[in-house]
């Protein structure tokens, strides 16, 4: 039973994560904790092992999706490399900060984070792009997979500082960075959705590498559970990319943000009550 649950977690999280560029950690972590601490099915799961194992799985999800999006020209490699300067050290530091959590405090803060993230997804298409970060000196044309040309550009220091903060929460909660990077690229950096999602999966891969390194050094990874999640996550990521390129993902975003909101409220109430 537990192995089937792990496989389904990997498939679901990777497919949804690759589909809208969030990575999947926001699904993996709460589900591992739910079936572990709450249900007692995954008996070796603690908040730290949930975060550490999720970080390891996100390497595979990010790698699989990054290759697929790269082949279809949905990845901004230049700006993506700039983002890595901030996100990788931030993720490594955040992975060590996760040790400060108790089971109750993790549930509370992660629940609040999920509600916050769900709210961002609800408002994502209603918030107008911010122009203040755009800088003519760095403005360059970018061609997406449909051949459409987009113009955007921003100062390197803004990219590094903002992605360092994103990276910290990546390592802290084991979420892969995409959950925050995609809205950041869409709203603050004015990148088109097709390129933002692909570039976000590049962030998921490298931030996952950095965060997982910190968690491996701390012994926070359950390799036996990861062995069942990883192959499923690899296939799930490919499914998510295929769906992204064939269909509109708006309806699944609605489902995802609803699930995240409910999970967040559940974790908050569980801690309070």
PDB file of C-alpha atoms in Angstrom:
ATOM      1  CA  UNK A   1       0.000   0.000   0.000  1.00  0.00           C
ATOM      2  CA  UNK A   2       2.723   2.475   0.970  1.00  0.00           C
ATOM      3  CA  UNK A   3       4.646   1.872  -2.246  1.00  0.00           C
ATOM      4  CA  UNK A   4       1.583   2.520  -4.396  1.00  0.00           C
ATOM      5  CA  UNK A   5       1.001   5.768  -2.486  1.00  0.00           C
ATOM      6  CA  UNK A   6       4.615   6.849  -3.111  1.00  0.00           C
ATOM      7  CA  UNK A   7       4.308   6.123  -6.854  1.00  0.00           C
ATOM      8  CA  UNK A   8       1.050   8.070  -7.103  1.00  0.00           C
ATOM      9  CA  UNK A   9       2.572  11.001  -5.183  1.00  0.00           C
ATOM     10  CA  UNK A  10       5.475  11.093  -7.650  1.00  0.00           C
ATOM     11  CA  UNK A  11       3.224  10.953 -10.725  1.00  0.00           C
ATOM     12  CA  UNK A  12       0.721  13.544  -9.514  1.00  0.00           C
ATOM     13  CA  UNK A  13       3.238  16.022  -8.126  1.00  0.00           C
ATOM     14  CA  UNK A  14       5.550  15.875 -11.153  1.00  0.00           C
ATOM     15  CA  UNK A  15       2.759  16.116 -13.741  1.00  0.00           C
ATOM     16  CA  UNK A  16       1.138  19.149 -12.103  1.00  0.00           C
ATOM     17  CA  UNK A  17       4.492  20.692 -11.222  1.00  0.00           C
ATOM     18  CA  UNK A  18       5.875  20.484 -14.762  1.00  0.00           C
ATOM     19  CA  UNK A  19       2.550  21.559 -16.261  1.00  0.00           C
ATOM     20  CA  UNK A  20       2.472  25.010 -14.648  1.00  0.00           C
ATOM     21  CA  UNK A  21       6.126  25.401 -13.643  1.00  0.00           C
ATOM     22  CA  UNK A  22       5.928  24.986  -9.853  1.00  0.00           C
ATOM     23  CA  UNK A  23       8.097  21.875  -9.585  1.00  0.00           C
ATOM     24  CA  UNK A  24       5.780  19.791  -7.406  1.00  0.00           C
ATOM     25  CA  UNK A  25       7.339  20.145  -3.962  1.00  0.00           C
ATOM     26  CA  UNK A  26       4.244  21.918  -2.643  1.00  0.00           C
ATOM     27  CA  UNK A  27       2.372  18.679  -3.371  1.00  0.00           C
ATOM     28  CA  UNK A  28       5.016  16.155  -2.324  1.00  0.00           C
ATOM     29  CA  UNK A  29       5.770  17.609   1.123  1.00  0.00           C
ATOM     30  CA  UNK A  30       2.214  17.895   2.515  1.00  0.00           C
ATOM     31  CA  UNK A  31       1.248  14.480   1.086  1.00  0.00           C
ATOM     32  CA  UNK A  32       4.289  12.796   2.647  1.00  0.00           C
ATOM     33  CA  UNK A  33       3.467  14.399   5.987  1.00  0.00           C
ATOM     34  CA  UNK A  34      -0.234  13.486   5.663  1.00  0.00           C
ATOM     35  CA  UNK A  35       0.452   9.808   4.910  1.00  0.00           C
ATOM     36  CA  UNK A  36       3.332   9.785   7.395  1.00  0.00           C
ATOM     37  CA  UNK A  37       2.712  11.708  10.606  1.00  0.00           C
ATOM     38  CA  UNK A  38      -1.088  11.913  10.237  1.00  0.00           C
ATOM     39  CA  UNK A  39      -2.060   8.501   8.800  1.00  0.00           C
ATOM     40  CA  UNK A  40       0.940   6.462   9.971  1.00  0.00           C
ATOM     41  CA  UNK A  41       1.305   4.691   6.615  1.00  0.00           C
ATOM     42  CA  UNK A  42       4.726   6.165   5.783  1.00  0.00           C
ATOM     43  CA  UNK A  43       6.100   5.643   9.277  1.00  0.00           C
ATOM     44  CA  UNK A  44       9.605   7.038   8.717  1.00  0.00           C
ATOM     45  CA  UNK A  45       8.480  10.494   7.594  1.00  0.00           C
ATOM     46  CA  UNK A  46       9.230  13.567   9.713  1.00  0.00           C
ATOM     47  CA  UNK A  47       8.991  17.213   8.563  1.00  0.00           C
ATOM     48  CA  UNK A  48      12.734  17.174   7.867  1.00  0.00           C
ATOM     49  CA  UNK A  49      12.720  13.901   5.888  1.00  0.00           C
ATOM     50  CA  UNK A  50       9.657  15.070   3.936  1.00  0.00           C
ATOM     51  CA  UNK A  51      11.498  18.248   2.918  1.00  0.00           C
ATOM     52  CA  UNK A  52      14.788  16.450   2.233  1.00  0.00           C
ATOM     53  CA  UNK A  53      13.207  13.657   0.188  1.00  0.00           C
ATOM     54  CA  UNK A  54      11.135  16.182  -1.751  1.00  0.00           C
ATOM     55  CA  UNK A  55      14.285  18.164  -2.592  1.00  0.00           C
ATOM     56  CA  UNK A  56      15.914  15.026  -4.007  1.00  0.00           C
ATOM     57  CA  UNK A  57      12.843  14.177  -6.107  1.00  0.00           C
ATOM     58  CA  UNK A  58      12.713  17.739  -7.458  1.00  0.00           C
ATOM     59  CA  UNK A  59      16.118  17.219  -9.091  1.00  0.00           C
ATOM     60  CA  UNK A  60      14.571  14.522 -11.297  1.00  0.00           C
ATOM     61  CA  UNK A  61      11.373  16.497 -11.981  1.00  0.00           C
ATOM     62  CA  UNK A  62      13.359  19.618 -12.849  1.00  0.00           C
ATOM     63  CA  UNK A  63      15.846  17.761 -15.053  1.00  0.00           C
ATOM     64  CA  UNK A  64      13.175  15.896 -17.013  1.00  0.00           C
ATOM     65  CA  UNK A  65      11.027  18.993 -17.593  1.00  0.00           C
ATOM     66  CA  UNK A  66      14.015  21.264 -18.284  1.00  0.00           C
ATOM     67  CA  UNK A  67      15.234  19.041 -21.129  1.00  0.00           C
ATOM     68  CA  UNK A  68      11.776  18.898 -22.687  1.00  0.00           C
ATOM     69  CA  UNK A  69      11.157  22.647 -22.449  1.00  0.00           C
ATOM     70  CA  UNK A  70      14.679  23.337 -23.697  1.00  0.00           C
ATOM     71  CA  UNK A  71      14.079  21.343 -26.872  1.00  0.00           C
ATOM     72  CA  UNK A  72      10.928  23.361 -27.606  1.00  0.00           C
ATOM     73  CA  UNK A  73      12.649  26.745 -27.043  1.00  0.00           C
ATOM     74  CA  UNK A  74      10.671  27.532 -23.882  1.00  0.00           C
ATOM     75  CA  UNK A  75      13.704  28.228 -21.734  1.00  0.00           C
ATOM     76  CA  UNK A  76      15.572  31.529 -21.234  1.00  0.00           C
ATOM     77  CA  UNK A  77      19.052  30.142 -20.579  1.00  0.00           C
ATOM     78  CA  UNK A  78      20.816  33.484 -20.150  1.00  0.00           C
ATOM     79  CA  UNK A  79      18.510  34.928 -17.496  1.00  0.00           C
ATOM     80  CA  UNK A  80      18.068  31.462 -16.018  1.00  0.00           C
ATOM     81  CA  UNK A  81      21.821  31.272 -15.404  1.00  0.00           C
ATOM     82  CA  UNK A  82      21.645  34.693 -13.721  1.00  0.00           C
ATOM     83  CA  UNK A  83      18.849  33.473 -11.434  1.00  0.00           C
ATOM     84  CA  UNK A  84      21.011  30.549 -10.327  1.00  0.00           C
ATOM     85  CA  UNK A  85      23.563  32.908  -8.741  1.00  0.00           C
ATOM     86  CA  UNK A  86      20.925  33.810  -6.156  1.00  0.00           C
ATOM     87  CA  UNK A  87      18.752  30.730  -5.891  1.00  0.00           C
ATOM     88  CA  UNK A  88      21.430  28.070  -5.311  1.00  0.00           C
ATOM     89  CA  UNK A  89      23.133  29.590  -2.229  1.00  0.00           C
ATOM     90  CA  UNK A  90      19.715  30.613  -0.901  1.00  0.00           C
ATOM     91  CA  UNK A  91      18.455  27.017  -1.207  1.00  0.00           C
ATOM     92  CA  UNK A  92      21.528  25.610   0.554  1.00  0.00           C
ATOM     93  CA  UNK A  93      21.159  28.012   3.495  1.00  0.00           C
ATOM     94  CA  UNK A  94      17.409  27.358   3.677  1.00  0.00           C
ATOM     95  CA  UNK A  95      18.006  23.598   3.879  1.00  0.00           C
ATOM     96  CA  UNK A  96      19.921  24.100   7.132  1.00  0.00           C
ATOM     97  CA  UNK A  97      17.290  26.481   8.519  1.00  0.00           C
ATOM     98  CA  UNK A  98      14.695  23.685   8.198  1.00  0.00           C
ATOM     99  CA  UNK A  99      16.220  21.908  11.200  1.00  0.00           C
ATOM    100  CA  UNK A 100      14.692  24.594  13.434  1.00  0.00           C
ATOM    101  CA  UNK A 101      11.181  23.251  12.777  1.00  0.00           C
ATOM    102  CA  UNK A 102       9.261  21.022  15.149  1.00  0.00           C
ATOM    103  CA  UNK A 103       6.407  18.943  13.700  1.00  0.00           C
ATOM    104  CA  UNK A 104       3.786  21.456  14.894  1.00  0.00           C
ATOM    105  CA  UNK A 105       5.657  24.585  13.854  1.00  0.00           C
ATOM    106  CA  UNK A 106       6.364  23.103  10.413  1.00  0.00           C
ATOM    107  CA  UNK A 107       2.691  22.308   9.854  1.00  0.00           C
ATOM    108  CA  UNK A 108       1.695  25.822  10.890  1.00  0.00           C
ATOM    109  CA  UNK A 109       4.224  27.729   8.789  1.00  0.00           C
ATOM    110  CA  UNK A 110       3.925  25.436   5.787  1.00  0.00           C
ATOM    111  CA  UNK A 111       0.140  25.725   5.984  1.00  0.00           C
ATOM    112  CA  UNK A 112       0.395  29.520   5.978  1.00  0.00           C
ATOM    113  CA  UNK A 113       2.787  29.308   3.032  1.00  0.00           C
ATOM    114  CA  UNK A 114       0.364  27.101   1.070  1.00  0.00           C
ATOM    115  CA  UNK A 115      -2.496  29.549   1.654  1.00  0.00           C
ATOM    116  CA  UNK A 116      -0.217  32.392   0.526  1.00  0.00           C
ATOM    117  CA  UNK A 117       0.829  30.453  -2.584  1.00  0.00           C
ATOM    118  CA  UNK A 118      -2.765  29.551  -3.424  1.00  0.00           C
ATOM    119  CA  UNK A 119      -3.677  33.241  -3.173  1.00  0.00           C
ATOM    120  CA  UNK A 120      -0.875  34.121  -5.595  1.00  0.00           C
ATOM    121  CA  UNK A 121      -2.171  31.536  -8.075  1.00  0.00           C
ATOM    122  CA  UNK A 122      -5.697  32.956  -7.742  1.00  0.00           C
ATOM    123  CA  UNK A 123      -4.494  36.502  -8.399  1.00  0.00           C
ATOM    124  CA  UNK A 124      -1.771  35.607 -10.911  1.00  0.00           C
ATOM    125  CA  UNK A 125      -3.766  36.509 -14.021  1.00  0.00           C
ATOM    126  CA  UNK A 126      -5.414  39.520 -12.394  1.00  0.00           C
ATOM    127  CA  UNK A 127      -2.230  41.282 -11.323  1.00  0.00           C
ATOM    128  CA  UNK A 128      -0.785  43.519 -13.996  1.00  0.00           C
ATOM    129  CA  UNK A 129       2.882  43.112 -14.832  1.00  0.00           C
ATOM    130  CA  UNK A 130       5.144  45.445 -12.885  1.00  0.00           C
ATOM    131  CA  UNK A 131       7.217  47.715 -15.104  1.00  0.00           C
ATOM    132  CA  UNK A 132       9.454  49.191 -12.396  1.00  0.00           C
ATOM    133  CA  UNK A 133      12.007  46.374 -12.692  1.00  0.00           C
ATOM    134  CA  UNK A 134      12.309  46.651 -16.473  1.00  0.00           C
ATOM    135  CA  UNK A 135      15.555  48.305 -17.599  1.00  0.00           C
ATOM    136  CA  UNK A 136      16.146  49.455 -21.182  1.00  0.00           C
ATOM    137  CA  UNK A 137      19.872  48.681 -20.874  1.00  0.00           C
ATOM    138  CA  UNK A 138      19.119  44.969 -20.529  1.00  0.00           C
ATOM    139  CA  UNK A 139      16.096  44.762 -22.840  1.00  0.00           C
ATOM    140  CA  UNK A 140      16.499  42.064 -25.486  1.00  0.00           C
ATOM    141  CA  UNK A 141      14.138  40.155 -27.795  1.00  0.00           C
ATOM    142  CA  UNK A 142      13.245  36.569 -26.884  1.00  0.00           C
ATOM    143  CA  UNK A 143      11.536  34.182 -29.314  1.00  0.00           C
ATOM    144  CA  UNK A 144       9.199  31.543 -27.840  1.00  0.00           C
ATOM    145  CA  UNK A 145       8.269  28.106 -29.229  1.00  0.00           C
ATOM    146  CA  UNK A 146       5.441  29.639 -31.285  1.00  0.00           C
ATOM    147  CA  UNK A 147       7.834  32.056 -33.005  1.00  0.00           C
ATOM    148  CA  UNK A 148       6.443  35.078 -31.170  1.00  0.00           C
ATOM    149  CA  UNK A 149       8.959  37.754 -30.128  1.00  0.00           C
ATOM    150  CA  UNK A 150       8.873  39.131 -26.551  1.00  0.00           C
ATOM    151  CA  UNK A 151      10.905  42.034 -25.135  1.00  0.00           C
ATOM    152  CA  UNK A 152      11.929  42.196 -21.485  1.00  0.00           C
ATOM    153  CA  UNK A 153      15.038  42.922 -19.437  1.00  0.00           C
ATOM    154  CA  UNK A 154      16.018  43.687 -15.841  1.00  0.00           C
ATOM    155  CA  UNK A 155      19.093  44.586 -13.801  1.00  0.00           C
ATOM    156  CA  UNK A 156      21.208  41.596 -12.695  1.00  0.00           C
ATOM    157  CA  UNK A 157      21.293  42.649  -9.020  1.00  0.00           C
ATOM    158  CA  UNK A 158      17.480  42.595  -8.818  1.00  0.00           C
ATOM    159  CA  UNK A 159      17.431  39.083 -10.253  1.00  0.00           C
ATOM    160  CA  UNK A 160      20.094  37.819  -7.830  1.00  0.00           C
ATOM    161  CA  UNK A 161      18.575  39.349  -4.672  1.00  0.00           C
ATOM    162  CA  UNK A 162      15.026  38.207  -5.435  1.00  0.00           C
ATOM    163  CA  UNK A 163      16.070  34.676  -6.375  1.00  0.00           C
ATOM    164  CA  UNK A 164      18.210  34.353  -3.230  1.00  0.00           C
ATOM    165  CA  UNK A 165      15.041  34.933  -1.181  1.00  0.00           C
ATOM    166  CA  UNK A 166      13.157  32.420  -3.329  1.00  0.00           C
ATOM    167  CA  UNK A 167      16.016  29.943  -2.892  1.00  0.00           C
ATOM    168  CA  UNK A 168      15.887  30.265   0.900  1.00  0.00           C
ATOM    169  CA  UNK A 169      12.229  29.210   0.969  1.00  0.00           C
ATOM    170  CA  UNK A 170      13.060  26.464  -1.521  1.00  0.00           C
ATOM    171  CA  UNK A 171      15.492  24.831   0.886  1.00  0.00           C
ATOM    172  CA  UNK A 172      13.368  25.614   3.933  1.00  0.00           C
ATOM    173  CA  UNK A 173      10.192  23.934   2.672  1.00  0.00           C
ATOM    174  CA  UNK A 174      11.538  21.587  -0.045  1.00  0.00           C
ATOM    175  CA  UNK A 175       9.344  23.180  -2.722  1.00  0.00           C
ATOM    176  CA  UNK A 176      11.844  23.495  -5.593  1.00  0.00           C
ATOM    177  CA  UNK A 177      11.581  27.228  -6.173  1.00  0.00           C
ATOM    178  CA  UNK A 178       9.220  27.030  -9.126  1.00  0.00           C
ATOM    179  CA  UNK A 179       6.187  27.772  -6.970  1.00  0.00           C
ATOM    180  CA  UNK A 180       7.568  31.257  -6.323  1.00  0.00           C
ATOM    181  CA  UNK A 181       9.757  31.732  -9.402  1.00  0.00           C
ATOM    182  CA  UNK A 182       6.942  31.385 -11.944  1.00  0.00           C
ATOM    183  CA  UNK A 183       4.783  34.204 -10.459  1.00  0.00           C
ATOM    184  CA  UNK A 184       7.943  36.301  -9.963  1.00  0.00           C
ATOM    185  CA  UNK A 185       8.963  35.942 -13.612  1.00  0.00           C
ATOM    186  CA  UNK A 186       5.439  36.594 -14.852  1.00  0.00           C
ATOM    187  CA  UNK A 187       4.611  39.604 -12.676  1.00  0.00           C
ATOM    188  CA  UNK A 188       7.913  41.302 -11.794  1.00  0.00           C
ATOM    189  CA  UNK A 189      10.146  40.356 -14.731  1.00  0.00           C
ATOM    190  CA  UNK A 190       7.356  40.423 -17.365  1.00  0.00           C
ATOM    191  CA  UNK A 191       8.403  37.159 -19.002  1.00  0.00           C
ATOM    192  CA  UNK A 192       5.752  35.408 -21.158  1.00  0.00           C
ATOM    193  CA  UNK A 193       4.105  32.380 -19.529  1.00  0.00           C
ATOM    194  CA  UNK A 194       5.559  29.836 -21.973  1.00  0.00           C
ATOM    195  CA  UNK A 195       9.155  30.948 -21.297  1.00  0.00           C
ATOM    196  CA  UNK A 196       8.594  31.549 -17.565  1.00  0.00           C
ATOM    197  CA  UNK A 197       7.341  28.002 -17.003  1.00  0.00           C
ATOM    198  CA  UNK A 198      10.248  26.423 -18.881  1.00  0.00           C
ATOM    199  CA  UNK A 199      12.834  28.621 -17.149  1.00  0.00           C
ATOM    200  CA  UNK A 200      11.180  27.868 -13.810  1.00  0.00           C
ATOM    201  CA  UNK A 201      11.882  24.148 -14.290  1.00  0.00           C
ATOM    202  CA  UNK A 202      15.539  25.003 -14.811  1.00  0.00           C
ATOM    203  CA  UNK A 203      15.374  26.714 -11.390  1.00  0.00           C
ATOM    204  CA  UNK A 204      13.691  23.642  -9.902  1.00  0.00           C
ATOM    205  CA  UNK A 205      16.524  21.399 -11.104  1.00  0.00           C
ATOM    206  CA  UNK A 206      19.412  23.516  -9.841  1.00  0.00           C
ATOM    207  CA  UNK A 207      17.760  24.693  -6.615  1.00  0.00           C
ATOM    208  CA  UNK A 208      16.826  21.063  -5.972  1.00  0.00           C
ATOM    209  CA  UNK A 209      20.490  20.104  -6.374  1.00  0.00           C
ATOM    210  CA  UNK A 210      21.565  22.756  -3.891  1.00  0.00           C
ATOM    211  CA  UNK A 211      18.824  22.093  -1.330  1.00  0.00           C
ATOM    212  CA  UNK A 212      19.196  18.309  -1.588  1.00  0.00           C
ATOM    213  CA  UNK A 213      22.957  18.615  -0.972  1.00  0.00           C
ATOM    214  CA  UNK A 214      22.270  20.344   2.329  1.00  0.00           C
ATOM    215  CA  UNK A 215      19.631  17.797   3.324  1.00  0.00           C
ATOM    216  CA  UNK A 216      21.830  14.833   2.350  1.00  0.00           C
ATOM    217  CA  UNK A 217      24.614  16.185   4.581  1.00  0.00           C
ATOM    218  CA  UNK A 218      22.103  16.394   7.436  1.00  0.00           C
ATOM    219  CA  UNK A 219      20.695  12.892   6.842  1.00  0.00           C
ATOM    220  CA  UNK A 220      17.226  14.221   5.943  1.00  0.00           C
ATOM    221  CA  UNK A 221      16.629  12.032   2.866  1.00  0.00           C
ATOM    222  CA  UNK A 222      14.739   8.709   2.972  1.00  0.00           C
ATOM    223  CA  UNK A 223      16.335   6.920   0.023  1.00  0.00           C
ATOM    224  CA  UNK A 224      14.003   3.906   0.170  1.00  0.00           C
ATOM    225  CA  UNK A 225      10.899   6.063  -0.216  1.00  0.00           C
ATOM    226  CA  UNK A 226      12.669   8.194  -2.827  1.00  0.00           C
ATOM    227  CA  UNK A 227      13.416   5.056  -4.890  1.00  0.00           C
ATOM    228  CA  UNK A 228       9.674   4.622  -5.507  1.00  0.00           C
ATOM    229  CA  UNK A 229       8.878   8.297  -6.046  1.00  0.00           C
ATOM    230  CA  UNK A 230      11.751   9.098  -8.441  1.00  0.00           C
ATOM    231  CA  UNK A 231      10.832   6.919 -11.479  1.00  0.00           C
ATOM    232  CA  UNK A 232       7.189   7.979 -11.201  1.00  0.00           C
ATOM    233  CA  UNK A 233       8.239  11.633 -10.950  1.00  0.00           C
ATOM    234  CA  UNK A 234      10.398  11.337 -14.087  1.00  0.00           C
ATOM    235  CA  UNK A 235       7.448  10.033 -16.096  1.00  0.00           C
ATOM    236  CA  UNK A 236       5.027  12.480 -14.486  1.00  0.00           C
ATOM    237  CA  UNK A 237       7.201  15.445 -15.491  1.00  0.00           C
ATOM    238  CA  UNK A 238       7.173  14.311 -19.126  1.00  0.00           C
ATOM    239  CA  UNK A 239       3.389  13.988 -18.998  1.00  0.00           C
ATOM    240  CA  UNK A 240       3.088  17.505 -17.548  1.00  0.00           C
ATOM    241  CA  UNK A 241       5.257  19.025 -20.297  1.00  0.00           C
ATOM    242  CA  UNK A 242       3.271  17.190 -23.000  1.00  0.00           C
ATOM    243  CA  UNK A 243      -0.048  18.445 -21.609  1.00  0.00           C
ATOM    244  CA  UNK A 244       1.372  21.983 -21.328  1.00  0.00           C
ATOM    245  CA  UNK A 245       2.279  21.991 -25.017  1.00  0.00           C
ATOM    246  CA  UNK A 246      -1.048  20.528 -26.164  1.00  0.00           C
ATOM    247  CA  UNK A 247      -3.652  22.103 -23.927  1.00  0.00           C
ATOM    248  CA  UNK A 248      -4.344  25.185 -21.858  1.00  0.00           C
ATOM    249  CA  UNK A 249      -3.454  24.639 -18.220  1.00  0.00           C
ATOM    250  CA  UNK A 250      -5.845  27.212 -16.698  1.00  0.00           C
ATOM    251  CA  UNK A 251      -8.386  24.629 -15.537  1.00  0.00           C
ATOM    252  CA  UNK A 252      -5.712  22.577 -13.781  1.00  0.00           C
ATOM    253  CA  UNK A 253      -4.362  25.723 -12.130  1.00  0.00           C
ATOM    254  CA  UNK A 254      -7.826  26.196 -10.617  1.00  0.00           C
ATOM    255  CA  UNK A 255      -7.774  22.641  -9.268  1.00  0.00           C
ATOM    256  CA  UNK A 256      -4.241  23.012  -7.956  1.00  0.00           C
ATOM    257  CA  UNK A 257      -4.808  26.283  -6.130  1.00  0.00           C
ATOM    258  CA  UNK A 258      -7.977  24.867  -4.558  1.00  0.00           C
ATOM    259  CA  UNK A 259      -6.098  21.799  -3.327  1.00  0.00           C
ATOM    260  CA  UNK A 260      -3.252  23.955  -1.975  1.00  0.00           C
ATOM    261  CA  UNK A 261      -5.721  26.201  -0.146  1.00  0.00           C
ATOM    262  CA  UNK A 262      -7.476  23.214   1.446  1.00  0.00           C
ATOM    263  CA  UNK A 263      -4.178  21.562   2.400  1.00  0.00           C
ATOM    264  CA  UNK A 264      -2.931  24.813   3.922  1.00  0.00           C
ATOM    265  CA  UNK A 265      -6.081  25.349   5.973  1.00  0.00           C
ATOM    266  CA  UNK A 266      -6.004  21.695   7.085  1.00  0.00           C
ATOM    267  CA  UNK A 267      -2.391  21.968   8.297  1.00  0.00           C
ATOM    268  CA  UNK A 268      -3.056  25.257  10.124  1.00  0.00           C
ATOM    269  CA  UNK A 269      -6.196  23.942  11.846  1.00  0.00           C
ATOM    270  CA  UNK A 270      -4.455  20.688  12.742  1.00  0.00           C
ATOM    271  CA  UNK A 271      -1.760  22.647  14.565  1.00  0.00           C
ATOM    272  CA  UNK A 272      -4.156  25.038  16.302  1.00  0.00           C
ATOM    273  CA  UNK A 273      -6.690  22.398  17.374  1.00  0.00           C
TER     274      UNK A 273
END
